[in-house]
Coordinates of C-alpha atoms and ligand atoms in Angstrom, one line a residue:
M32 CA 154.8 86.5 120.5
G33 CA 154.5 88.4 117.2
E34 CA 156.5 85.7 115.5
R35 CA 153.8 83.2 116.5
S36 CA 150.6 85.0 115.4
V37 CA 149.6 88.2 113.7
D38 CA 146.3 88.2 115.6
Q39 CA 146.4 90.6 118.5
A40 CA 143.9 88.7 120.6
S41 CA 146.0 85.5 120.2
I42 CA 149.2 87.3 121.1
K43 CA 147.7 88.6 124.3
M44 CA 146.5 85.1 125.2
L45 CA 149.9 83.6 124.3
K46 CA 151.4 86.0 126.8
K47 CA 148.8 85.2 129.4
A48 CA 149.5 81.4 128.9
A49 CA 153.2 82.0 129.3
Q50 CA 152.7 83.9 132.5
E51 CA 150.4 81.2 133.9
G52 CA 152.8 78.4 132.8
I53 CA 150.4 76.9 130.3
E54 CA 151.9 75.1 127.3
T55 CA 150.3 75.5 123.9
A56 CA 150.9 74.0 120.4
W57 CA 153.7 76.6 119.9
E58 CA 155.7 75.3 122.8
R59 CA 155.1 71.8 121.9
Y60 CA 156.1 72.6 118.3
E61 CA 159.4 74.0 119.6
K62 CA 160.0 70.9 121.7
Q63 CA 159.7 68.8 118.5
Q64 CA 162.6 70.6 116.9
P65 CA 164.4 69.4 114.9
Q66 CA 161.5 67.4 113.4
C67 CA 162.4 64.1 111.8
G68 CA 163.9 64.7 108.3
F69 CA 162.7 61.3 107.0
G70 CA 159.2 62.2 108.1
L71 CA 159.3 65.7 106.6
L72 CA 160.4 64.2 103.3
G73 CA 157.9 61.4 103.4
I74 CA 160.5 58.6 103.0
C75 CA 159.9 56.5 106.1
C76 CA 157.6 53.5 105.9
R77 CA 156.0 51.4 108.6
N78 CA 153.5 49.6 106.3
C79 CA 154.8 46.2 107.3
N80 CA 156.7 44.6 110.2
M81 CA 159.9 43.9 108.2
G82 CA 160.3 47.7 108.7
P83 CA 160.2 50.4 109.7
C84 CA 162.4 51.4 106.7
R85 CA 163.8 54.7 105.7
I86 CA 165.5 56.0 102.5
D87 CA 168.6 58.1 102.8
P88 CA 167.7 61.4 101.1
F89 CA 171.4 62.1 100.4
G90 CA 172.0 58.9 98.5
D91 CA 174.7 57.6 100.9
G92 CA 172.6 55.0 102.6
P93 CA 169.8 52.7 101.6
E94 CA 167.9 53.6 98.4
E95 CA 165.1 51.1 99.0
G96 CA 163.2 49.5 101.9
I97 CA 163.6 45.8 102.8
C98 CA 160.8 44.9 100.3
G99 CA 162.5 47.0 97.6
A100 CA 160.2 50.0 97.8
T101 CA 161.8 53.1 96.5
A102 CA 161.6 56.7 97.9
D103 CA 158.9 57.5 95.2
T104 CA 156.9 54.4 96.1
I105 CA 157.1 55.1 99.8
A106 CA 156.3 58.8 99.6
A107 CA 153.4 58.1 97.2
R108 CA 152.0 55.4 99.5
N109 CA 152.2 57.7 102.4
L110 CA 150.5 60.5 100.5
L111 CA 147.7 58.1 99.5
R112 CA 147.2 57.2 103.1
M113 CA 146.9 60.9 104.0
I114 CA 144.3 61.3 101.3
A115 CA 142.4 58.3 102.4
A116 CA 142.2 59.6 106.0
G117 CA 141.2 63.0 104.9
A118 CA 138.5 61.8 102.5
A119 CA 137.3 59.4 105.2
A120 CA 136.9 62.3 107.7
H121 CA 134.9 64.4 105.3
S122 CA 132.9 61.5 104.0
D123 CA 132.1 60.1 107.4
H124 CA 130.8 63.5 108.3
G125 CA 128.7 63.5 105.1
R126 CA 127.4 60.1 106.0
D127 CA 126.3 61.3 109.4
I128 CA 124.3 64.1 107.9
V129 CA 122.7 61.8 105.4
T130 CA 121.7 59.5 108.2
T131 CA 120.3 62.4 110.2
L132 CA 118.1 63.4 107.2
W133 CA 117.0 59.8 106.9
E134 CA 116.0 59.7 110.6
T135 CA 114.4 63.1 110.5
A136 CA 112.3 62.0 107.6
A137 CA 111.3 58.9 109.6
G138 CA 110.3 61.0 112.5
E139 CA 113.1 59.4 114.6
A140 CA 115.3 62.3 115.2
Q141 CA 114.6 64.8 117.9
G142 CA 114.7 68.5 117.2
Y143 CA 115.6 68.4 113.5
Q144 CA 113.4 69.6 110.6
I145 CA 113.6 69.7 106.9
K146 CA 114.2 73.5 106.6
D147 CA 114.9 73.9 102.9
E148 CA 112.2 72.0 101.1
G149 CA 113.1 73.7 97.8
K150 CA 116.6 72.3 97.9
L151 CA 115.3 68.9 98.9
R152 CA 113.0 68.8 95.8
S153 CA 115.6 70.0 93.4
L154 CA 118.2 67.5 94.7
A155 CA 115.5 64.7 94.5
A156 CA 114.9 65.7 90.9
E157 CA 118.7 65.6 90.2
F158 CA 118.7 62.0 91.6
G159 CA 115.6 61.0 89.6
I160 CA 113.3 60.7 92.6
P161 CA 109.6 61.4 92.0
V162 CA 108.5 64.6 93.8
E163 CA 105.0 65.2 92.4
G164 CA 102.3 64.9 95.1
R165 CA 104.7 63.5 97.7
S166 CA 105.4 64.8 101.2
K167 CA 108.8 66.1 102.0
E168 CA 109.4 63.2 104.4
E169 CA 108.7 60.7 101.7
I170 CA 111.1 62.4 99.3
A171 CA 113.8 62.9 101.9
R172 CA 113.7 59.2 102.8
D173 CA 114.2 58.2 99.2
L174 CA 116.9 60.8 98.6
A175 CA 118.8 59.7 101.8
R176 CA 118.6 56.1 100.5
E177 CA 120.0 57.1 97.2
A178 CA 122.8 59.0 98.9
M179 CA 123.7 56.0 101.1
E180 CA 124.2 54.0 98.0
E181 CA 126.7 56.5 96.7
F182 CA 129.0 55.5 99.6
G183 CA 129.2 51.9 98.4
M184 CA 129.6 50.7 94.8
V185 CA 126.1 50.2 93.6
K186 CA 126.1 52.7 90.7
G187 CA 129.5 52.7 89.1
A188 CA 130.0 56.4 89.3
L189 CA 129.1 59.2 91.7
K190 CA 126.0 61.2 90.7
F191 CA 127.3 64.6 91.6
L192 CA 130.1 64.2 89.0
E193 CA 127.4 65.1 86.4
R194 CA 127.6 68.6 87.8
A195 CA 131.1 69.0 86.4
P196 CA 131.7 70.3 82.9
Q197 CA 131.6 67.7 80.1
K198 CA 135.3 68.4 79.3
R199 CA 136.3 67.7 82.9
R200 CA 134.4 64.4 83.0
E201 CA 136.3 63.4 79.8
V202 CA 139.6 64.1 81.6
W203 CA 138.6 61.8 84.4
Q204 CA 137.4 59.1 82.0
K205 CA 140.6 59.3 80.0
A206 CA 142.8 59.1 83.1
G207 CA 140.7 56.2 84.5
I208 CA 139.9 58.1 87.7
V209 CA 136.2 58.4 87.7
P210 CA 135.3 57.8 91.4
R211 CA 132.9 54.8 91.8
G212 CA 131.8 54.7 95.4
I213 CA 133.0 57.0 98.2
D214 CA 133.9 54.3 100.7
R215 CA 135.2 52.1 97.9
E216 CA 138.0 54.5 96.9
I217 CA 139.1 55.0 100.5
V218 CA 139.2 51.2 101.0
E219 CA 141.1 50.8 97.8
C220 CA 143.7 53.3 99.1
M221 CA 144.3 51.1 102.1
H222 CA 144.5 48.0 99.9
R223 CA 146.9 49.5 97.4
T224 CA 149.2 50.8 100.0
H225 CA 149.5 47.5 101.8
M226 CA 152.9 45.9 101.4
G227 CA 153.5 44.5 98.0
V228 CA 150.4 45.9 96.2
D229 CA 150.7 49.1 94.2
N230 CA 154.3 50.2 93.8
D231 CA 154.0 52.5 90.9
Y232 CA 154.0 56.1 92.1
V233 CA 152.0 57.4 89.1
N234 CA 149.3 54.7 89.5
L235 CA 149.2 55.5 93.2
V236 CA 148.8 59.2 92.7
L237 CA 146.1 58.7 90.1
H238 CA 144.1 56.7 92.6
G239 CA 144.8 59.4 95.2
V240 CA 143.2 61.9 92.9
R241 CA 140.2 59.6 92.4
T242 CA 139.8 59.2 96.1
G243 CA 140.0 63.0 96.5
L244 CA 137.4 63.4 93.9
S245 CA 135.1 61.0 95.8
D246 CA 135.4 63.5 98.7
G247 CA 134.9 66.7 96.9
W248 CA 132.2 65.6 94.5
G249 CA 130.9 63.0 96.9
G250 CA 131.3 62.9 100.7
S251 CA 131.8 66.7 101.2
M252 CA 129.1 67.6 98.7
F253 CA 126.6 65.4 100.5
A254 CA 127.7 67.0 103.8
T255 CA 127.0 70.4 102.3
E256 CA 123.8 69.7 100.4
F257 CA 122.1 67.7 103.1
S258 CA 123.1 70.2 105.8
D259 CA 121.4 72.8 103.7
I260 CA 118.2 70.7 103.5
L261 CA 118.2 70.1 107.3
F262 CA 119.5 73.5 108.6
G263 CA 118.7 75.9 105.7
T264 CA 120.8 77.1 102.8
P265 CA 123.0 80.0 104.0
E266 CA 122.2 83.6 103.1
P267 CA 124.2 86.7 103.8
V268 CA 124.3 87.2 107.5
R269 CA 126.4 89.3 109.9
G270 CA 128.1 88.4 113.1
R271 CA 131.2 88.9 115.1
S272 CA 134.5 87.1 115.4
N273 CA 137.6 86.6 117.5
L274 CA 138.1 85.9 121.3
G275 CA 136.4 89.2 122.2
V276 CA 133.0 87.6 121.4
L277 CA 133.3 85.8 124.8
K278 CA 131.3 87.6 127.5
E279 CA 132.4 88.3 131.0
D280 CA 128.9 88.3 132.4
Q281 CA 127.4 85.4 130.4
V282 CA 127.7 81.6 130.3
N283 CA 130.2 81.0 127.5
I284 CA 129.9 77.8 125.5
I285 CA 132.2 77.1 122.6
V286 CA 131.2 74.5 120.1
H287 CA 134.3 73.1 118.4
G288 CA 134.7 70.4 115.8
H289 CA 132.8 69.8 112.6
E290 CA 129.3 68.4 112.4
P291 CA 126.4 70.8 112.4
T292 CA 124.1 68.1 113.8
L293 CA 125.6 68.9 117.2
S294 CA 126.2 72.6 117.0
E295 CA 122.7 73.4 115.6
M296 CA 121.1 71.7 118.6
I297 CA 123.3 73.5 121.1
V298 CA 122.3 76.8 119.5
L299 CA 118.7 75.8 119.8
A300 CA 119.0 74.6 123.4
A301 CA 120.6 77.8 124.4
R302 CA 117.4 79.7 123.6
D303 CA 115.4 77.5 126.0
E304 CA 113.6 79.7 128.5
E305 CA 114.2 77.3 131.4
L306 CA 117.9 77.2 130.8
L307 CA 118.1 81.0 130.4
A308 CA 116.3 81.3 133.8
A309 CA 118.8 78.8 135.3
A310 CA 121.6 80.9 134.0
R311 CA 120.2 84.1 135.5
E312 CA 119.8 82.3 138.8
K313 CA 123.5 81.6 138.7
G314 CA 124.1 85.3 138.2
A315 CA 124.8 85.2 134.5
A316 CA 123.1 87.7 132.1
G317 CA 122.6 85.1 129.4
I318 CA 124.0 82.1 127.5
N319 CA 126.6 82.9 124.9
I320 CA 127.2 80.3 122.2
C321 CA 130.3 80.8 120.1
G322 CA 131.8 78.6 117.4
M323 CA 135.3 77.5 116.7
C324 CA 136.9 75.9 113.6
C325 CA 134.5 74.4 111.1
T326 CA 131.5 73.7 113.3
G327 CA 131.8 77.4 114.1
N328 CA 131.7 78.1 110.3
E329 CA 128.5 76.0 110.0
I330 CA 126.6 78.0 112.5
L331 CA 128.0 81.4 111.6
M332 CA 126.9 80.7 107.9
R333 CA 123.4 79.9 109.0
H334 CA 122.8 82.0 112.1
G335 CA 125.5 84.6 112.3
V336 CA 126.6 82.9 115.6
P337 CA 129.8 84.6 116.8
V338 CA 133.0 82.7 116.0
A339 CA 135.6 82.7 118.8
G340 CA 138.5 81.8 116.5
N341 CA 140.3 79.3 114.3
F342 CA 142.3 76.2 114.8
L343 CA 145.3 77.6 116.7
Q344 CA 143.0 79.6 119.0
Q345 CA 141.3 76.6 120.6
E346 CA 143.7 76.4 123.5
L347 CA 143.9 80.2 123.7
A348 CA 140.1 80.4 124.1
V349 CA 140.4 78.2 127.3
V350 CA 143.3 80.5 128.4
T351 CA 140.8 83.4 128.7
G352 CA 139.5 81.6 131.7
A353 CA 136.0 82.6 130.6
V354 CA 134.9 79.5 128.8
D355 CA 132.4 77.5 130.9
A356 CA 132.2 74.6 128.5
M357 CA 133.9 73.6 125.3
V358 CA 131.8 71.1 123.5
V359 CA 133.6 69.0 120.9
D360 CA 132.6 66.3 118.4
V361 CA 135.1 65.3 115.7
Q362 CA 138.2 66.5 113.8
C363 CA 140.8 69.2 114.6
V364 CA 140.2 69.0 118.3
M365 CA 143.6 69.0 120.1
P366 CA 144.0 66.3 122.7
A367 CA 145.9 69.0 124.7
L368 CA 142.7 70.8 125.4
T369 CA 141.7 68.8 128.5
G370 CA 145.1 69.5 130.0
V371 CA 144.8 73.3 129.5
A372 CA 141.2 73.2 130.7
G373 CA 142.5 71.5 133.9
C374 CA 144.3 74.7 134.8
Y375 CA 141.0 76.8 134.6
H376 CA 137.5 75.8 135.4
T377 CA 136.5 75.0 131.7
K378 CA 134.7 71.7 131.1
I379 CA 135.6 69.9 127.9
I380 CA 132.6 67.9 126.9
S381 CA 133.1 65.2 124.2
T382 CA 130.0 64.0 122.4
S383 CA 130.9 61.6 119.6
P384 CA 131.3 57.9 120.1
K385 CA 134.1 58.2 117.5
A386 CA 136.2 60.7 119.5
R387 CA 136.9 60.5 123.2
F388 CA 139.4 62.6 125.1
E389 CA 141.2 61.6 128.3
G390 CA 140.0 64.0 131.0
A391 CA 136.9 65.1 129.2
E392 CA 133.3 64.6 130.3
H393 CA 131.6 62.4 127.8
I394 CA 128.0 63.1 127.0
P395 CA 127.1 60.8 124.1
F396 CA 125.1 62.7 121.4
D397 CA 122.7 60.9 119.2
E398 CA 120.0 62.1 116.8
H399 CA 117.2 60.4 118.6
H400 CA 117.6 62.5 121.7
A401 CA 119.5 65.4 120.2
L402 CA 117.7 68.2 121.8
D403 CA 117.5 66.6 125.3
T404 CA 121.3 66.0 125.1
A405 CA 122.0 69.5 124.0
R406 CA 119.9 70.8 126.9
K407 CA 121.9 68.6 129.3
I408 CA 125.2 70.0 127.9
V409 CA 124.0 73.6 128.2
Q410 CA 122.9 72.9 131.8
I411 CA 126.4 71.6 132.7
A412 CA 127.9 74.8 131.3
V413 CA 125.4 76.9 133.3
D414 CA 126.2 75.0 136.5
N415 CA 129.9 75.5 135.8
Y416 CA 129.6 79.3 135.5
P417 CA 129.9 80.1 139.2
R418 CA 133.1 78.1 139.3
R419 CA 135.0 80.6 137.2
K420 CA 138.2 81.7 138.8
K421 CA 137.7 85.4 138.5
E422 CA 141.4 86.2 139.0
F423 CA 142.2 84.1 135.9
V424 CA 139.6 85.6 133.6
R425 CA 140.8 87.9 130.9
I426 CA 139.0 88.3 127.6
P427 CA 140.9 90.2 125.0
E428 CA 138.8 93.1 123.6
E429 CA 139.5 92.3 119.9
E430 CA 136.4 91.4 118.0
M431 CA 135.4 92.2 114.4
E432 CA 132.2 92.2 112.5
Y433 CA 131.9 89.8 109.5
M434 CA 129.5 89.1 106.7
A435 CA 129.2 85.5 105.7
G436 CA 126.7 83.1 104.3
F437 CA 127.7 83.0 100.6
S438 CA 126.3 79.7 99.5
V439 CA 126.1 79.3 95.7
E440 CA 122.4 80.3 95.9
A441 CA 123.3 83.4 97.9
V442 CA 126.0 84.4 95.4
L443 CA 123.5 84.1 92.6
K444 CA 121.0 86.1 94.4
A445 CA 123.6 88.8 95.2
L446 CA 124.4 88.9 91.4
G447 CA 120.7 89.4 90.6
G448 CA 119.8 85.9 89.7
S449 CA 122.4 84.9 87.1
L450 CA 126.1 84.5 86.9
N451 CA 126.2 87.1 84.0
P452 CA 127.3 90.1 86.0
L453 CA 130.2 88.1 87.4
L454 CA 131.1 86.7 84.0
D455 CA 130.9 90.2 82.5
A456 CA 133.2 91.6 85.2
I457 CA 135.7 88.8 84.6
K458 CA 135.5 89.3 80.8
A459 CA 136.0 93.0 81.1
G460 CA 139.0 92.5 83.4
Q461 CA 137.3 94.4 86.3
I462 CA 137.8 91.1 88.2
K463 CA 140.9 89.3 86.9
G464 CA 140.0 86.0 88.3
I465 CA 138.9 84.0 91.4
A466 CA 141.1 82.5 94.1
A467 CA 140.0 80.1 96.7
V468 CA 142.1 80.6 99.9
V469 CA 141.3 77.9 102.3
G470 CA 142.6 75.6 105.0
C471 CA 144.0 75.4 108.5
N472 CA 146.5 77.1 110.7
N473 CA 149.9 75.5 111.4
P474 CA 152.5 76.5 114.0
K475 CA 155.1 76.2 111.3
I476 CA 153.8 79.5 110.0
P477 CA 152.9 82.6 112.0
H478 CA 149.2 82.1 112.8
D479 CA 146.9 83.8 110.2
R480 CA 149.8 85.6 108.4
G481 CA 149.7 83.4 105.3
H482 CA 145.9 83.8 105.0
L483 CA 146.0 87.5 105.4
L484 CA 149.0 88.4 103.3
L485 CA 147.7 86.2 100.4
T486 CA 144.1 87.5 100.6
E487 CA 145.0 91.2 101.0
K488 CA 147.3 91.1 98.0
L489 CA 144.9 89.1 95.8
I490 CA 142.0 91.5 96.3
K491 CA 144.3 94.4 95.8
S492 CA 145.1 92.8 92.4
D493 CA 141.4 92.6 91.6
V494 CA 141.1 88.9 92.3
L495 CA 137.9 87.9 94.0
V496 CA 138.7 85.6 97.0
V497 CA 136.4 82.9 98.1
Q498 CA 137.1 81.1 101.4
T499 CA 136.2 78.4 103.8
G500 CA 137.5 76.9 107.0
C501 CA 140.1 78.5 109.2
A502 CA 141.3 80.7 106.4
A503 CA 137.9 82.4 106.4
I504 CA 137.9 82.9 110.1
A505 CA 141.4 84.5 109.8
C506 CA 140.0 87.0 107.3
A507 CA 136.8 87.6 109.4
K508 CA 139.0 88.7 112.3
A509 CA 140.9 91.1 110.0
G510 CA 137.7 92.7 108.8
L511 CA 138.1 91.5 105.2
L512 CA 134.7 89.8 105.1
L513 CA 132.9 93.2 105.2
P514 CA 131.5 95.1 102.2
E515 CA 133.6 98.0 103.6
A516 CA 136.7 96.0 102.7
A517 CA 136.0 96.9 99.1
A518 CA 138.2 99.9 100.0
Q519 CA 141.2 97.5 100.3
A520 CA 140.5 95.9 96.9
G521 CA 141.8 97.0 93.6
P522 CA 139.7 99.6 91.6
G523 CA 137.9 96.9 89.5
L524 CA 137.0 94.4 92.2
G525 CA 136.2 97.3 94.6
A526 CA 133.7 98.8 92.2
V527 CA 132.0 95.5 91.6
C528 CA 131.7 94.9 95.4
R529 CA 130.4 98.4 96.0
A530 CA 127.8 97.9 93.2
L531 CA 126.6 94.6 94.7
G532 CA 127.1 95.4 98.3
I533 CA 129.3 92.4 98.9
P534 CA 132.7 91.9 100.5
P535 CA 135.7 91.3 98.2
V536 CA 136.3 88.1 100.2
L537 CA 133.3 85.7 100.2
H538 CA 132.9 83.2 103.1
M539 CA 131.4 80.1 101.6
G540 CA 131.4 77.9 104.7
S541 CA 133.2 75.1 106.4
C542 CA 135.8 72.8 104.8
V543 CA 133.2 70.4 103.4
D544 CA 131.7 73.5 101.7
I545 CA 134.6 73.7 99.3
S546 CA 132.1 71.6 97.4
R547 CA 130.2 75.0 97.0
I548 CA 133.4 76.4 95.4
L549 CA 133.5 73.4 93.0
V550 CA 129.8 73.9 92.0
T551 CA 130.5 77.6 91.4
A552 CA 133.6 76.9 89.3
A553 CA 131.7 74.2 87.3
A554 CA 128.8 76.7 86.7
I555 CA 131.2 79.4 85.5
A556 CA 133.0 76.9 83.2
N557 CA 129.7 75.6 81.9
A558 CA 128.5 79.1 81.2
L559 CA 131.6 79.8 79.2
G560 CA 131.6 76.4 77.5
V561 CA 135.1 75.5 78.8
D562 CA 136.8 73.2 81.3
I563 CA 137.4 74.3 84.9
S564 CA 141.2 74.2 84.1
D565 CA 140.7 76.9 81.4
L566 CA 139.3 79.4 83.9
P567 CA 141.3 82.2 85.5
V568 CA 141.0 80.6 88.9
A569 CA 143.4 79.2 91.5
G570 CA 143.5 77.6 94.9
A571 CA 145.7 78.2 97.9
A572 CA 146.2 76.6 101.3
P573 CA 148.8 78.9 102.9
E574 CA 148.7 77.3 106.4
W575 CA 147.3 73.8 105.9
M576 CA 148.0 71.0 108.3
S577 CA 145.3 68.3 108.3
E578 CA 145.0 65.2 106.2
K579 CA 141.6 66.5 105.1
A580 CA 143.6 69.4 103.4
V581 CA 145.6 66.8 101.4
S582 CA 142.3 65.2 100.2
I583 CA 141.1 68.7 99.3
G584 CA 144.3 69.4 97.4
A585 CA 143.9 66.2 95.5
Y586 CA 140.3 67.0 94.4
V587 CA 140.9 70.6 93.7
V588 CA 143.9 69.9 91.4
G589 CA 141.9 66.9 90.1
S590 CA 139.1 69.3 89.2
G591 CA 141.6 71.3 87.2
V592 CA 142.5 74.1 89.6
F593 CA 146.2 75.1 90.0
T594 CA 146.9 75.1 93.8
V595 CA 149.6 76.7 95.9
L596 CA 150.6 75.1 99.2
G597 CA 152.1 77.3 101.9
S598 CA 153.3 74.5 104.2
I599 CA 155.5 71.8 102.6
P600 CA 153.8 68.4 102.0
P601 CA 155.9 65.4 103.1
V602 CA 156.7 64.2 99.5
L603 CA 159.9 65.9 98.6
G604 CA 162.0 62.8 99.3
G605 CA 160.4 61.2 96.2
K606 CA 161.9 63.3 93.4
K607 CA 159.9 61.8 90.6
L608 CA 156.7 62.0 92.7
T609 CA 157.4 65.6 93.4
E610 CA 157.9 66.3 89.7
L611 CA 154.6 64.5 89.0
L612 CA 152.7 66.6 91.5
T613 CA 154.2 69.9 90.4
E614 CA 154.7 69.4 86.7
G615 CA 153.6 66.1 85.2
A616 CA 150.0 66.3 86.6
R617 CA 149.4 69.2 84.2
S618 CA 149.4 67.1 81.1
V619 CA 146.9 64.6 82.6
L620 CA 144.7 66.8 84.8
G621 CA 145.3 70.3 83.3
A622 CA 146.5 71.5 86.8
S623 CA 149.2 70.9 89.3
F624 CA 150.5 71.9 92.7
A625 CA 153.1 74.5 93.6
V626 CA 154.8 74.7 96.9
E627 CA 155.7 78.2 98.1
T628 CA 156.2 79.1 101.7
D629 CA 156.7 82.8 101.0
P630 CA 153.1 84.3 100.7
E631 CA 154.4 87.2 98.5
K632 CA 155.8 84.8 96.0
A633 CA 152.6 82.6 96.2
V634 CA 150.6 85.6 95.2
D635 CA 152.9 86.1 92.2
L636 CA 152.4 82.5 91.1
I637 CA 148.6 82.9 91.4
L638 CA 148.6 86.2 89.4
E639 CA 150.8 84.7 86.7
H640 CA 148.5 81.7 86.4
I641 CA 145.4 83.9 86.2
A642 CA 147.1 86.1 83.6
A643 CA 148.0 83.1 81.5
R644 CA 144.5 81.7 81.6
R645 CA 143.0 85.1 80.7
K646 CA 145.3 85.3 77.7
A647 CA 144.4 81.8 76.6
L648 CA 140.7 82.6 76.8
G649 CA 141.4 85.7 74.7
L650 CA 140.5 88.1 77.6
E651 CA 142.2 91.4 77.9
G652 CA 144.5 92.3 80.8
Ligands
CUV221 NI1 137.4 71.5 108.6 S1 140.7 71.0 108.6 S2 141.9 73.2 110.9 S3 138.6 73.1 111.0 S4 140.5 74.4 108.1 FE1 140.6 74.5 110.2 FE2 138.3 73.4 109.0 FE3 141.8 72.8 108.8 FE4 140.3 71.8 110.6
SF4_222 FE1 159.9 48.5 104.7 FE2 158.6 47.7 102.4 FE3 157.7 47.0 104.9 FE4 157.6 49.6 104.1 S1 156.5 47.8 103.2 S2 158.2 48.8 106.1 S3 159.5 49.7 102.8 S4 159.7 46.4 103.9

């Protein structure tokens, strides 16, 4: 199973699954082989019912669809639709958090509070909302209203774009890709990709970048900032990771999905004395809440809640036989879970009206009765504990401590209040640059291998690594999120980490929290008086799989950051499109993509890029 994962706990559970006849994503991946070549290359189209059409990549068959669309048009339209779906997912998450703040301020949401009043006030000031002598509820309502307008098209340009360096905003102006409203750009993607609308691959890609920007500097940024207001801005915190965090003698509840509105309430409900007493009555020593994927990241960032694993471990968690309930909301939740759970005693509980799963128990979650619903869910898990099939329980012992919680505010605090120590270290070449290693898992790549190889080599080369999402969980499990990991870093980065007491790999949160990375990059660029594209920084998504990752890629490159993809995007059938994404984009955006499936070579690309940027800035080494 070593070719499937580099994570020992996962390898053990893969073996257990095989013994027990359970199929996982890896078996289903094998059954899909060979995968459709047209799909892999992005040159099949079903956008109208004259089709489906496909382009012959070898040039022997059709070179255009029935309507005349070429390979470049088709692949670009398909890419745009991926961006639209990804941006929609992040932004709809953002909208839900904005709504929750609005309802909390109105006293209509149960269990929520405005935890970070300082952030509320500073955001209100940013949006020009009066704060003097007003209650936090009054301010929050106005701020939430302002945010809601950003989803439409009332203002003409997104407010948070003003956080970007002047030079970057000029790039967007010049290219005509300033995002106007979050929802508007997504709708326009769907319009442009309808049969017979936008057929120019360059024009399509430019709008794709605009849509991505409306995610990164819009929907995702709202998700992050408003979550901080409601649940607190993360500070460095320690916790534990990997499947070993499950407890044999406790009620184990895994919260999986994305929105902290749900997971925060489950964490709260699990501290309820009555429920704890109920758990003891059933013979359990306690209630153990663990996270998975990005909702796991949300609660580990704020509470140090244990994280059971990343994307490809969701089925494996159930295979331990020790999960009494897996509570899911939206995004990255495999429909296969209910089938796997059916072989054990695990209850899969869906909670979002937007996401139902055949075979799951549905407990609708809404903000008005959030805490009551969370209690009900915890109660179901408690009641399910005695039904565990003891003979099928096996929890791998692997678990690892992590330090997380590096919001922008926490990074500044760790630096002693200003960016200067970091800038000085970069200027002096102690830290060569910063790389954001983010994104999912993908059975096309041995689980976690891409994340770990890339991150280990980068820190060894004195590149500070910042992370979010499943990439961060991979590194947590490998012990790279600990100050002690400074020993694995190069001499320069290692010394800086030891001096500040921070890890060489900073966990900045869930995928929507890549907005924190944007804010950090913008702050560094502003401090140096340059554009983000001038900085010695790079992005990497070694194991990405989701459409959200495509939207992220669009806004990261659109923000001027060179980005290396480790799994191949479905665009290669469009030769001119591919050339645009990997070369041409540089002249317009100051950044482009590279595709490199070999992590060693990906590191070289990043190091070369960082060296070139250092040289251009006149920095030594
Ligand atoms: Ni939103 S998007 S698999 S959980 S990082 Fe994890 Fe992160 Fe990708 Fe999903
Ligand atoms: Fe075929 Fe054009 Fe219709 Fe796509 S839009 S299915 S290429 S005819």
